[in-house]
Coordinates of C-alpha atoms in Angstrom, one line a residue:
Chain A
M1386 CA 14.3 54.8 -20.5
S1387 CA 16.8 52.1 -19.7
R1388 CA 16.2 52.8 -16.0
Q1389 CA 12.5 52.3 -16.6
S1390 CA 13.0 48.9 -18.4
N1391 CA 15.4 47.8 -15.6
H1392 CA 12.7 48.5 -13.1
V1393 CA 10.1 46.5 -15.1
Q1394 CA 12.6 43.6 -15.3
E1395 CA 13.2 43.6 -11.5
Y1396 CA 9.4 43.7 -10.9
C1397 CA 8.8 40.8 -13.3
L1398 CA 11.5 38.7 -11.7
T1399 CA 10.1 39.3 -8.2
V1400 CA 6.6 38.3 -9.4
I1401 CA 7.8 35.2 -11.1
I1402 CA 9.8 34.1 -8.0
W1403 CA 6.9 34.8 -5.6
T1404 CA 4.5 32.9 -7.9
A1405 CA 6.9 29.9 -8.1
A1406 CA 7.3 29.8 -4.3
T1407 CA 3.5 30.1 -3.8
M1408 CA 2.7 27.4 -6.3
V1409 CA 5.1 25.0 -4.7
S1410 CA 3.3 25.3 -1.4
I1411 CA -0.2 25.0 -2.9
P1412 CA -0.1 21.2 -3.4
F1413 CA 1.0 20.7 0.2
I1414 CA -1.7 22.9 1.6
W1415 CA -4.3 21.4 -0.6
L1416 CA -3.2 17.8 0.3
M1417 CA -3.3 18.5 4.1
G1418 CA -6.6 20.4 3.8
D1419 CA -8.1 17.5 1.8
L1420 CA -6.9 14.9 4.4
L1421 CA -8.1 17.0 7.3
W1422 CA -11.5 17.8 5.7
N1423 CA -12.3 14.2 4.8
G1424 CA -10.5 12.3 7.5
W1425 CA -10.7 14.4 10.7
S1426 CA -14.3 13.4 11.6
H1427 CA -13.5 9.7 11.5
L1428 CA -10.4 10.0 13.6
S1429 CA -10.9 9.0 17.3
F1430 CA -9.1 7.2 20.0
N1431 CA -11.1 4.1 19.1
F1432 CA -10.2 4.3 15.5
V1433 CA -6.5 4.4 16.2
F1434 CA -6.5 1.6 18.7
S1435 CA -9.3 -0.9 17.7
A1436 CA -9.2 -3.7 15.1
P1437 CA -10.6 -3.2 11.6
L1438 CA -14.1 -4.7 10.9
N1439 CA -16.0 -5.3 7.6
A1440 CA -12.8 -5.1 5.4
G1441 CA -11.8 -1.8 7.1
R1442 CA -15.0 0.1 6.5
E1443 CA -15.7 -0.1 10.2
G1444 CA -13.5 -0.5 13.3
G1445 CA -10.0 1.0 13.4
I1446 CA -6.4 0.4 12.5
G1447 CA -4.8 -0.8 15.8
P1448 CA -3.1 -4.0 14.5
I1449 CA -2.1 -2.2 11.3
L1450 CA -0.4 0.6 13.3
I1451 CA 1.5 -1.9 15.4
S1452 CA 2.5 -3.9 12.3
T1453 CA 3.8 -0.6 10.7
L1454 CA 5.8 0.3 13.8
L1455 CA 7.3 -3.3 13.9
L1456 CA 8.2 -3.1 10.2
V1457 CA 9.9 0.2 10.7
G1458 CA 11.6 -1.1 13.8
V1459 CA 13.0 -4.1 12.0
C1460 CA 14.0 -2.0 9.1
M1461 CA 15.9 0.7 11.1
G1462 CA 17.3 -1.9 13.5
V1463 CA 19.0 -3.6 10.6
A1464 CA 19.7 -0.6 8.4
V1465 CA 21.2 1.8 10.9
P1466 CA 24.1 -0.4 12.1
M1467 CA 24.9 -1.7 8.6
G1468 CA 24.6 1.8 7.1
M1469 CA 26.9 3.3 9.7
G1470 CA 29.4 0.6 9.2
T1471 CA 29.4 0.9 5.4
A1472 CA 29.6 4.7 5.6
L1473 CA 32.6 4.5 7.9
F1474 CA 34.2 2.0 5.7
L1475 CA 33.7 4.2 2.6
S1476 CA 34.9 7.5 4.2
E1477 CA 37.5 6.4 6.8
Y1478 CA 38.9 3.0 5.9
T1479 CA 39.3 3.5 2.1
R1480 CA 40.7 6.2 -0.1
H1481 CA 38.1 8.0 -2.2
D1482 CA 39.3 6.3 -5.4
H1483 CA 39.7 2.8 -3.9
V1484 CA 38.3 0.1 -6.3
L1485 CA 36.1 -1.6 -3.7
G1486 CA 34.8 1.8 -2.5
R1487 CA 34.0 2.9 -6.0
L1488 CA 32.2 -0.4 -6.7
I1489 CA 30.1 -0.1 -3.5
R1490 CA 29.3 3.6 -4.2
G1491 CA 28.3 2.8 -7.8
S1492 CA 26.0 -0.1 -6.9
L1493 CA 24.4 2.0 -4.1
D1494 CA 23.6 4.8 -6.6
V1495 CA 22.0 2.3 -8.9
L1496 CA 20.1 0.7 -6.0
A1497 CA 18.8 4.1 -4.8
G1498 CA 17.0 4.5 -8.2
V1499 CA 15.5 1.1 -8.4
P1500 CA 11.6 1.2 -8.2
S1501 CA 10.2 -0.2 -5.0
I1502 CA 8.2 -2.9 -6.7
V1503 CA 11.5 -4.5 -7.8
F1504 CA 12.6 -4.6 -4.2
G1505 CA 9.2 -6.2 -3.4
L1506 CA 9.8 -9.0 -5.9
F1507 CA 13.4 -9.4 -4.8
G1508 CA 12.3 -9.6 -1.1
N1509 CA 9.6 -12.0 -1.9
A1510 CA 12.1 -14.3 -3.7
L1511 CA 14.9 -14.0 -1.2
F1512 CA 13.3 -13.6 2.3
C1513 CA 9.9 -15.2 1.8
Q1514 CA 10.9 -18.1 -0.4
V1515 CA 14.7 -18.9 -0.3
L1516 CA 15.2 -18.1 3.4
G1517 CA 11.7 -19.4 4.2
F1518 CA 10.5 -16.5 6.3
G1519 CA 7.2 -16.6 4.4
F1520 CA 4.9 -13.5 4.4
S1521 CA 6.1 -11.9 7.6
I1522 CA 7.0 -8.7 9.3
L1523 CA 10.6 -9.9 9.3
S1524 CA 10.6 -10.3 5.5
G1525 CA 8.9 -6.9 5.1
G1526 CA 11.3 -5.2 7.5
L1527 CA 14.4 -6.7 5.8
T1528 CA 13.1 -5.7 2.3
L1529 CA 12.6 -2.2 3.6
A1530 CA 16.1 -2.2 5.0
C1531 CA 17.5 -3.1 1.6
M1532 CA 15.5 -0.2 0.1
V1533 CA 16.6 2.3 2.7
L1534 CA 20.3 1.4 3.0
P1535 CA 21.5 3.2 -0.2
I1536 CA 20.0 6.6 0.9
L1537 CA 21.2 6.1 4.5
I1538 CA 24.8 5.2 3.6
R1539 CA 25.2 8.0 1.0
T1540 CA 23.9 10.7 3.4
V1541 CA 25.9 9.4 6.4
E1542 CA 29.0 9.1 4.3
E1543 CA 28.6 12.7 3.1
S1544 CA 28.3 13.9 6.7
F1545 CA 31.6 12.1 7.6
R1546 CA 33.3 13.6 4.6
V1547 CA 32.5 17.2 5.4
I1548 CA 34.4 16.9 8.8
S1549 CA 37.5 18.9 8.2
R1550 CA 40.9 17.3 7.6
E1551 CA 42.3 19.5 10.5
Q1552 CA 40.1 17.8 13.0
R1553 CA 41.3 14.3 11.9
L1554 CA 45.0 15.5 11.9
S1555 CA 44.6 17.0 15.3
A1556 CA 43.2 13.7 16.6
A1557 CA 46.1 11.8 15.0
A1558 CA 48.6 14.3 16.5
L1559 CA 47.2 13.8 19.9
G1560 CA 47.8 10.0 19.4
L1561 CA 44.1 9.1 19.5
S1562 CA 43.4 5.6 18.0
K1563 CA 41.1 5.2 15.1
S1564 CA 38.3 3.9 17.2
T1565 CA 38.6 6.7 19.7
T1566 CA 38.6 9.3 16.9
I1567 CA 35.5 7.8 15.4
R1568 CA 33.7 7.6 18.8
T1569 CA 34.6 11.0 20.2
I1570 CA 35.0 13.2 17.1
L1571 CA 33.5 11.8 13.9
L1572 CA 30.2 10.3 15.3
P1573 CA 29.1 13.3 17.3
A1574 CA 29.9 15.6 14.4
A1575 CA 28.0 13.4 12.0
I1576 CA 24.9 13.1 14.1
P1577 CA 22.8 15.7 12.2
G1578 CA 23.7 14.0 8.9
L1579 CA 22.8 10.6 10.4
L1580 CA 19.4 11.9 11.5
V1581 CA 18.7 13.4 8.1
G1582 CA 19.6 10.1 6.4
G1583 CA 17.5 8.2 9.0
I1584 CA 14.5 10.4 8.4
L1585 CA 14.7 10.2 4.7
G1586 CA 15.0 6.4 5.0
L1587 CA 12.2 6.2 7.5
G1588 CA 10.0 8.3 5.4
R1589 CA 10.5 6.1 2.4
A1590 CA 10.0 3.0 4.5
I1591 CA 6.8 4.1 6.3
A1592 CA 5.1 5.2 3.1
E1593 CA 5.9 2.0 1.2
T1594 CA 3.2 -0.1 -0.5
A1595 CA 4.6 -1.9 -3.5
A1596 CA 7.5 -3.5 -1.7
L1597 CA 5.4 -4.6 1.3
I1598 CA 2.4 -6.2 -0.4
F1599 CA 4.6 -9.1 -1.6
T1600 CA 6.7 -9.4 1.6
S1601 CA 4.9 -8.5 4.8
G1602 CA 1.5 -9.1 3.2
Y1603 CA -2.1 -8.3 3.7
V1604 CA -3.2 -9.8 7.0
D1605 CA -4.8 -7.2 9.3
R1606 CA -4.7 -9.3 12.5
M1607 CA -2.7 -8.1 15.6
P1608 CA 0.8 -9.6 14.9
E1609 CA 1.9 -12.1 17.6
S1610 CA 5.5 -12.4 16.5
L1611 CA 7.8 -11.1 13.8
M1612 CA 7.0 -14.2 11.8
D1613 CA 3.4 -13.2 11.4
S1614 CA 2.2 -11.4 8.2
G1615 CA 1.2 -7.8 9.0
R1616 CA -0.5 -5.1 6.9
S1617 CA 1.2 -1.7 6.9
L1618 CA -0.7 1.6 7.0
A1619 CA 0.2 2.4 3.4
V1620 CA -1.1 -1.0 2.1
H1621 CA -4.3 -0.5 4.2
I1622 CA -4.9 2.9 2.5
Y1623 CA -4.3 1.4 -0.9
D1624 CA -6.6 -1.5 -0.3
L1625 CA -9.4 0.7 1.2
S1626 CA -9.3 3.2 -1.7
M1627 CA -8.9 0.7 -4.5
N1628 CA -10.6 -2.6 -3.5
V1629 CA -13.2 -1.8 -0.9
A1630 CA -16.4 0.0 -2.0
G1631 CA -17.2 2.6 0.7
G1632 CA -13.7 2.4 2.1
N1633 CA -12.8 6.0 1.3
P1634 CA -13.6 7.7 4.7
H1635 CA -11.4 5.3 6.6
A1636 CA -8.7 5.6 3.9
Y1637 CA -8.6 9.3 4.6
A1638 CA -8.5 8.8 8.3
T1639 CA -5.7 6.3 8.0
A1640 CA -3.7 8.6 5.8
L1641 CA -4.1 11.3 8.4
V1642 CA -2.6 9.0 11.0
L1643 CA 0.3 8.1 8.7
V1644 CA 1.0 11.8 8.0
S1645 CA 0.9 12.6 11.7
L1646 CA 3.3 9.8 12.4
L1647 CA 5.7 11.2 9.9
F1648 CA 5.4 14.7 11.5
M1649 CA 6.1 13.3 15.0
I1650 CA 9.2 11.4 13.7
N1651 CA 10.4 14.6 12.0
L1652 CA 9.8 16.8 15.1
S1653 CA 11.3 14.4 17.6
S1654 CA 14.4 13.8 15.5
S1655 CA 15.1 17.5 15.0
W1656 CA 14.7 17.9 18.8
I1657 CA 17.2 15.1 19.4
A1658 CA 19.6 16.7 16.9
S1659 CA 19.5 20.1 18.6
R1660 CA 19.9 18.6 22.1
W1661 CA 22.8 16.4 20.9
T1662 CA 24.8 19.1 19.2
L1663 CA 24.3 21.4 22.3
S1664 CA 25.5 18.9 24.8
N1665 CA 28.5 17.7 22.7
Q1666 CA 30.0 21.0 21.5
L1667 CA 31.2 22.2 24.9
P1668 CA 33.0 20.1 27.5
T1669 CA 31.0 19.8 30.6
Chain B
M14 CA 23.3 16.7 38.5
G15 CA 21.1 19.7 37.6
F16 CA 17.3 19.5 37.7
S17 CA 16.8 19.5 34.0
S18 CA 19.3 16.6 33.3
F19 CA 17.7 14.7 36.2
F20 CA 14.3 15.3 34.6
I21 CA 15.5 14.0 31.2
F22 CA 17.0 11.0 32.9
A23 CA 13.8 10.2 34.7
L24 CA 11.8 10.7 31.4
R25 CA 14.1 8.2 29.7
V26 CA 13.6 5.6 32.5
I27 CA 9.9 6.0 32.3
L28 CA 9.7 5.8 28.5
I29 CA 12.0 2.7 28.4
S30 CA 10.2 0.8 31.2
H31 CA 6.8 1.7 29.7
F32 CA 8.0 0.3 26.3
L33 CA 9.3 -2.9 28.0
W34 CA 6.0 -3.3 29.9
T35 CA 3.9 -2.9 26.8
F36 CA 6.0 -5.1 24.5
P37 CA 8.0 -7.4 26.9
P38 CA 10.8 -9.0 24.8
W39 CA 10.5 -12.2 26.7
E40 CA 6.9 -12.5 25.5
Y41 CA 7.7 -11.5 22.0
P42 CA 9.6 -14.4 20.5
I43 CA 11.0 -14.1 16.9
A44 CA 9.2 -17.3 16.0
R45 CA 5.9 -18.3 17.4
A46 CA 5.0 -22.0 18.0
E47 CA 3.2 -23.0 14.8
G48 CA -0.6 -23.6 14.9
T49 CA -2.4 -24.8 11.9
R50 CA -2.3 -22.0 9.4
L51 CA -4.1 -21.7 6.1
I52 CA -2.4 -19.5 3.5
I53 CA -4.7 -18.1 0.8
S54 CA -3.5 -15.8 -2.0
G55 CA -4.8 -14.2 -5.2
S56 CA -7.5 -12.0 -6.6
S57 CA -7.6 -8.5 -5.1
T58 CA -11.3 -8.4 -5.7
M59 CA -11.8 -11.4 -3.4
A60 CA -9.2 -10.6 -0.8
P61 CA -11.4 -8.3 1.4
L62 CA -14.2 -10.9 1.3
V63 CA -12.1 -14.0 2.1
S64 CA -10.3 -12.1 4.9
E65 CA -13.7 -11.5 6.5
I66 CA -14.7 -15.1 6.0
G67 CA -11.4 -16.2 7.5
K68 CA -11.9 -14.0 10.6
R69 CA -15.3 -15.7 11.3
F70 CA -13.7 -19.1 10.6
E71 CA -11.0 -18.4 13.1
T72 CA -13.5 -17.6 15.9
L73 CA -15.4 -20.8 15.1
H74 CA -12.3 -23.0 14.9
P75 CA -9.9 -21.7 17.7
G76 CA -6.3 -22.5 17.2
N77 CA -6.4 -22.3 13.4
R78 CA -5.4 -19.2 11.5
V79 CA -6.3 -18.0 8.0
D80 CA -3.7 -15.7 6.4
V81 CA -5.0 -13.9 3.2
Q82 CA -2.5 -12.4 0.7
T83 CA -3.3 -10.5 -2.4
G84 CA -1.8 -9.9 -5.9
G85 CA -4.3 -10.9 -8.6
S86 CA -6.0 -14.1 -9.9
S87 CA -3.0 -15.2 -12.0
R88 CA -0.9 -15.2 -8.9
G89 CA -3.5 -17.0 -6.9
I90 CA -3.5 -19.9 -9.4
A91 CA 0.3 -19.9 -9.6
D92 CA 0.6 -20.0 -5.8
A93 CA -1.9 -22.8 -5.5
V94 CA 0.1 -24.8 -8.1
T95 CA 3.5 -24.2 -6.5
G96 CA 2.2 -24.8 -3.1
L97 CA 3.1 -21.4 -1.8
A98 CA -0.6 -21.0 -0.8
D99 CA -3.0 -23.7 0.4
I100 CA -5.8 -22.1 -1.5
G101 CA -5.7 -19.7 -4.5
M102 CA -8.3 -17.1 -5.2
A103 CA -9.4 -16.5 -8.8
S104 CA -12.2 -14.1 -9.7
R105 CA -13.0 -16.1 -12.9
A106 CA -13.8 -19.7 -13.9
L107 CA -10.8 -22.0 -14.4
K108 CA -9.5 -22.2 -18.0
P109 CA -9.3 -25.5 -19.9
Q110 CA -5.5 -25.6 -19.4
E111 CA -6.1 -25.3 -15.7
A112 CA -8.5 -28.3 -15.6
H113 CA -6.1 -30.3 -13.4
L114 CA -6.8 -27.9 -10.6
F115 CA -9.9 -28.0 -8.3
G116 CA -12.1 -25.0 -8.2
S117 CA -14.9 -24.3 -5.7
V118 CA -17.2 -21.3 -6.4
I119 CA -18.1 -19.4 -3.3
A120 CA -20.0 -16.4 -4.8
Y121 CA -20.8 -14.5 -8.1
D122 CA -19.8 -11.1 -9.2
G123 CA -21.4 -9.4 -12.2
I124 CA -19.7 -6.9 -14.5
T125 CA -21.7 -4.0 -16.1
I126 CA -21.2 -0.9 -18.2
I127 CA -21.2 2.3 -16.2
L128 CA -21.7 5.9 -17.5
H129 CA -21.8 9.3 -15.8
R130 CA -25.1 10.1 -14.2
D131 CA -25.5 13.2 -16.4
N132 CA -25.2 11.2 -19.6
P133 CA -28.7 11.0 -21.1
V134 CA -28.0 7.5 -22.7
K135 CA -30.0 4.9 -20.8
F136 CA -29.4 1.8 -22.9
L137 CA -26.8 0.4 -25.2
T138 CA -27.0 -2.7 -27.3
D139 CA -24.1 -5.2 -27.2
V140 CA -23.1 -4.1 -30.8
Q141 CA -23.1 -0.5 -29.8
I142 CA -20.9 -1.2 -26.7
R143 CA -18.6 -3.3 -28.9
D144 CA -18.4 -0.5 -31.5
M145 CA -17.5 2.1 -28.9
Y146 CA -14.7 0.0 -27.5
T147 CA -13.3 -0.7 -31.0
G148 CA -13.4 2.9 -31.9
T149 CA -16.1 2.6 -34.6
I150 CA -18.5 4.9 -32.6
T151 CA -16.6 7.9 -31.3
N152 CA -19.4 10.3 -30.5
W153 CA -22.3 10.0 -28.1
K154 CA -24.6 11.5 -30.8
T155 CA -24.5 8.2 -32.7
V156 CA -26.2 6.3 -29.9
G157 CA -28.7 9.1 -29.0
G158 CA -26.7 11.1 -26.6
N159 CA -25.1 14.6 -26.6
D160 CA -22.7 15.8 -29.3
A161 CA -19.6 14.9 -27.4
P162 CA -16.6 12.5 -28.0
T163 CA -16.6 9.2 -26.1
L164 CA -13.9 8.5 -23.5
V165 CA -13.3 4.8 -23.4
V166 CA -12.1 3.4 -20.1
N167 CA -10.4 -0.1 -20.3
K168 CA -9.0 -2.4 -17.7
A169 CA -5.3 -3.2 -17.4
E170 CA -3.8 -6.4 -18.8
G171 CA -4.0 -9.4 -16.4
R172 CA -7.2 -8.3 -14.7
S173 CA -9.9 -11.0 -14.8
T174 CA -12.6 -8.3 -15.4
L175 CA -10.8 -7.5 -18.7
E176 CA -10.6 -11.2 -19.7
L177 CA -14.3 -11.7 -19.0
F178 CA -15.3 -8.5 -20.8
L179 CA -13.2 -9.4 -23.9
H180 CA -14.6 -12.9 -24.0
F181 CA -18.3 -11.7 -23.7
F182 CA -18.0 -9.2 -26.5
N183 CA -15.8 -11.5 -28.5
L184 CA -12.9 -8.9 -28.7
Q185 CA -9.1 -9.0 -28.5
N186 CA -7.4 -6.5 -26.3
R187 CA -5.5 -5.1 -29.2
D188 CA -8.8 -4.3 -31.0
I189 CA -9.7 -1.9 -28.1
H190 CA -9.1 1.8 -28.6
A191 CA -8.9 2.9 -25.0
H192 CA -8.3 6.5 -23.8
V193 CA -7.8 5.5 -20.1
V194 CA -6.5 2.2 -18.7
I195 CA -7.3 1.5 -15.1
G196 CA -6.5 -1.2 -12.5
D197 CA -9.0 -1.7 -9.7
N198 CA -12.8 -1.3 -9.7
E199 CA -12.8 1.8 -7.5
Q200 CA -10.3 3.5 -9.8
G201 CA -12.7 2.8 -12.8
I202 CA -15.6 4.3 -10.9
K203 CA -13.6 7.4 -9.9
T204 CA -12.6 7.9 -13.6
V205 CA -16.2 7.7 -14.9
A206 CA -17.6 9.8 -12.1
G207 CA -15.1 12.5 -13.0
N208 CA -15.9 12.6 -16.7
P209 CA -19.5 13.0 -18.1
H210 CA -18.5 11.5 -21.5
A211 CA -16.7 8.4 -20.1
I212 CA -17.8 4.7 -20.6
G213 CA -16.3 2.0 -18.4
Y214 CA -17.0 -1.4 -17.0
V215 CA -16.7 -2.5 -13.4
S216 CA -17.9 -5.0 -10.8
I217 CA -21.7 -4.6 -10.2
G218 CA -21.5 -4.9 -6.4
T219 CA -19.0 -2.0 -6.1
A220 CA -20.9 0.1 -8.7
Q221 CA -24.3 -0.4 -7.0
Y222 CA -22.8 0.6 -3.6
D223 CA -21.2 3.7 -5.0
A224 CA -24.3 4.7 -7.1
T225 CA -26.5 4.5 -4.0
H226 CA -24.0 6.5 -2.0
G227 CA -24.1 9.6 -4.1
I228 CA -21.3 8.9 -6.6
P229 CA -22.5 10.3 -10.0
I230 CA -22.6 7.1 -12.0
R231 CA -25.3 5.0 -13.7
L232 CA -25.3 1.2 -14.2
L233 CA -26.6 0.3 -17.7
P234 CA -28.7 -2.9 -18.2
L235 CA -27.2 -5.5 -20.5
Q236 CA -29.5 -7.2 -23.0
H237 CA -32.4 -5.4 -21.2
I238 CA -31.6 -7.2 -17.9
P239 CA -31.0 -4.7 -15.1
A240 CA -27.5 -4.8 -13.5
T241 CA -28.2 -5.7 -9.8
I242 CA -26.9 -8.1 -7.3
E243 CA -30.3 -9.9 -7.5
T244 CA -30.1 -10.7 -11.2
V245 CA -26.5 -11.9 -10.8
R246 CA -27.6 -14.1 -8.0
K247 CA -30.4 -15.5 -10.0
G248 CA -28.0 -16.2 -12.8
T249 CA -30.0 -14.2 -15.4
F250 CA -27.5 -11.4 -15.8
P251 CA -25.5 -12.2 -18.9
L252 CA -22.0 -10.9 -17.9
S253 CA -21.0 -12.5 -14.6
R254 CA -18.0 -14.2 -13.1
P255 CA -17.6 -16.9 -10.4
L256 CA -15.4 -16.1 -7.4
T257 CA -13.5 -19.3 -7.1
L258 CA -11.3 -20.9 -4.5
V259 CA -8.6 -23.0 -6.2
T260 CA -6.7 -26.0 -4.8
N261 CA -4.0 -28.2 -6.3
S262 CA -5.4 -31.4 -5.0
P263 CA -9.0 -32.4 -4.0
P264 CA -9.8 -30.3 -0.9
A265 CA -9.2 -32.3 2.3
G266 CA -8.9 -31.7 6.1
L267 CA -8.9 -28.1 7.2
I268 CA -8.8 -26.8 3.6
K269 CA -12.1 -28.6 2.9
T270 CA -13.6 -27.4 6.1
F271 CA -12.8 -23.8 5.2
I272 CA -14.1 -24.1 1.6
D273 CA -17.3 -25.8 2.9
F274 CA -17.7 -22.9 5.4
A275 CA -17.2 -20.3 2.7
Q276 CA -19.9 -21.9 0.5
S277 CA -22.4 -22.4 3.4
S278 CA -25.1 -20.0 4.4
Q279 CA -23.0 -19.1 7.4
S280 CA -20.9 -16.7 5.3
H281 CA -23.9 -15.4 3.1
D282 CA -24.2 -12.1 5.1
L283 CA -20.4 -11.5 4.7
I284 CA -20.7 -12.0 1.0
L285 CA -23.6 -9.6 0.7
K286 CA -21.7 -7.0 2.9
Q287 CA -18.9 -7.0 0.3
Y288 CA -21.5 -6.5 -2.5
F289 CA -21.2 -9.9 -4.1
A290 CA -23.9 -12.4 -4.8
P291 CA -23.9 -15.6 -2.7
L292 CA -24.7 -19.0 -4.1
Q293 CA -28.4 -19.4 -4.4
E294 CA -28.9 -22.1 -1.7
G295 CA -26.4 -22.6 1.1

């Protein structure tokens, strides 16, 4: 009798767990299917590289794609060096309970939870108005950098922290200087963590709407410099689906481009990670 | 050097040189020499239209640039006052307390009641609409429809469509018993198209486009006047709003040239393409 009920219990648990796992993957499959179904037929070489016409109902997304890449470029160009520096400071240059370290860590955790519209208003006030960059890709990229930094720093810091104490002590015993230790031991070992942080940040930046509409703006012309206003892919999707009657087909196609871009970034970074760890583990 | 590491090295060289050739840094300065640039900001309803007018203006006046930013009518007026924008966009008439500003109407937009296509109700009086929004009528049976509860769709605070609707039906926003609160026109249409018992109000141009492209909604006449771009253009449709360009001082120079261009017959086809009603005579 008790064996029987045990059996039933096991069976129920298996069913529940399988159901949960299947249900989690349904939204993703649904979403991708919906995007492909509605967007695929509008996707073409011309769509990706030509300029939008008639408020985006016709033409393509060329300038918008370039603006997005520039925005992400500015964001990562600023965020990665600053993030690495801060993460090294937190994990290597201060004790874990240091006052300044605790202050920085605490404020980063608060910033990571701030809604992006708040970053947008902050970026508009600081970069567009006080610093006088106006609506520009520079303002947008810097705002995105502010948004991405908390996630980036915390992930990179964690990946420095998991490096074992023995490795650091061995380096010290060999008489390696701090900079040599960082360059030859800590950085290579932290590369996978860095990439994860980078991808998380990049994903958040590339899909951002609210923070960008007030900083990099709405202009869908090909940007001529970083001081030009430029519309990002996510802002374009939002505008097409919410403000433009008949904009839905191109909104779907643009979303498909955005998702493919994310896929490409993910794939290439995991490829880099695997190559990097292979070439650095063994002396050549 | 093995073959595969040589291959990777070559690939890197090719990729980097290709990138430099496509985006040469020496041709890509941080700051571009300033031409004359008009900055326009405001109403999200007007932004796609004014962007298109701006693009045509740029081709006719080379060397000048028109940058359009969005964020809502209130922001358009605020930016015109503070000087952040040369021209503000407001999808409503100026209020008495804004009388010190200079408004130029470039087109009209009508607002109408929309129902789901399967709803048998073909006409509602002003009083019936008012009662549905205040929660006095809660079932479609009362106005000759099916026995089903009404689903009232209202606009979010700060939208000029809401202000115009409240003003026309002499309502306060706190009087309205809304089940759904929406932001943009397309969102309102999607909500009503997805619910056979919903009632909502949106821009006529957008609704007319969607209704003729298979979206299951119906535009109701108001005071027996059909809701079409033509009646809005003639000025006979009772519930309409002017799309206004706002400046802080009397328009002069390039700003005046742009406003004159937007009002002229040269931009009529663009206005019609965005489903608004141009001024009657250019």
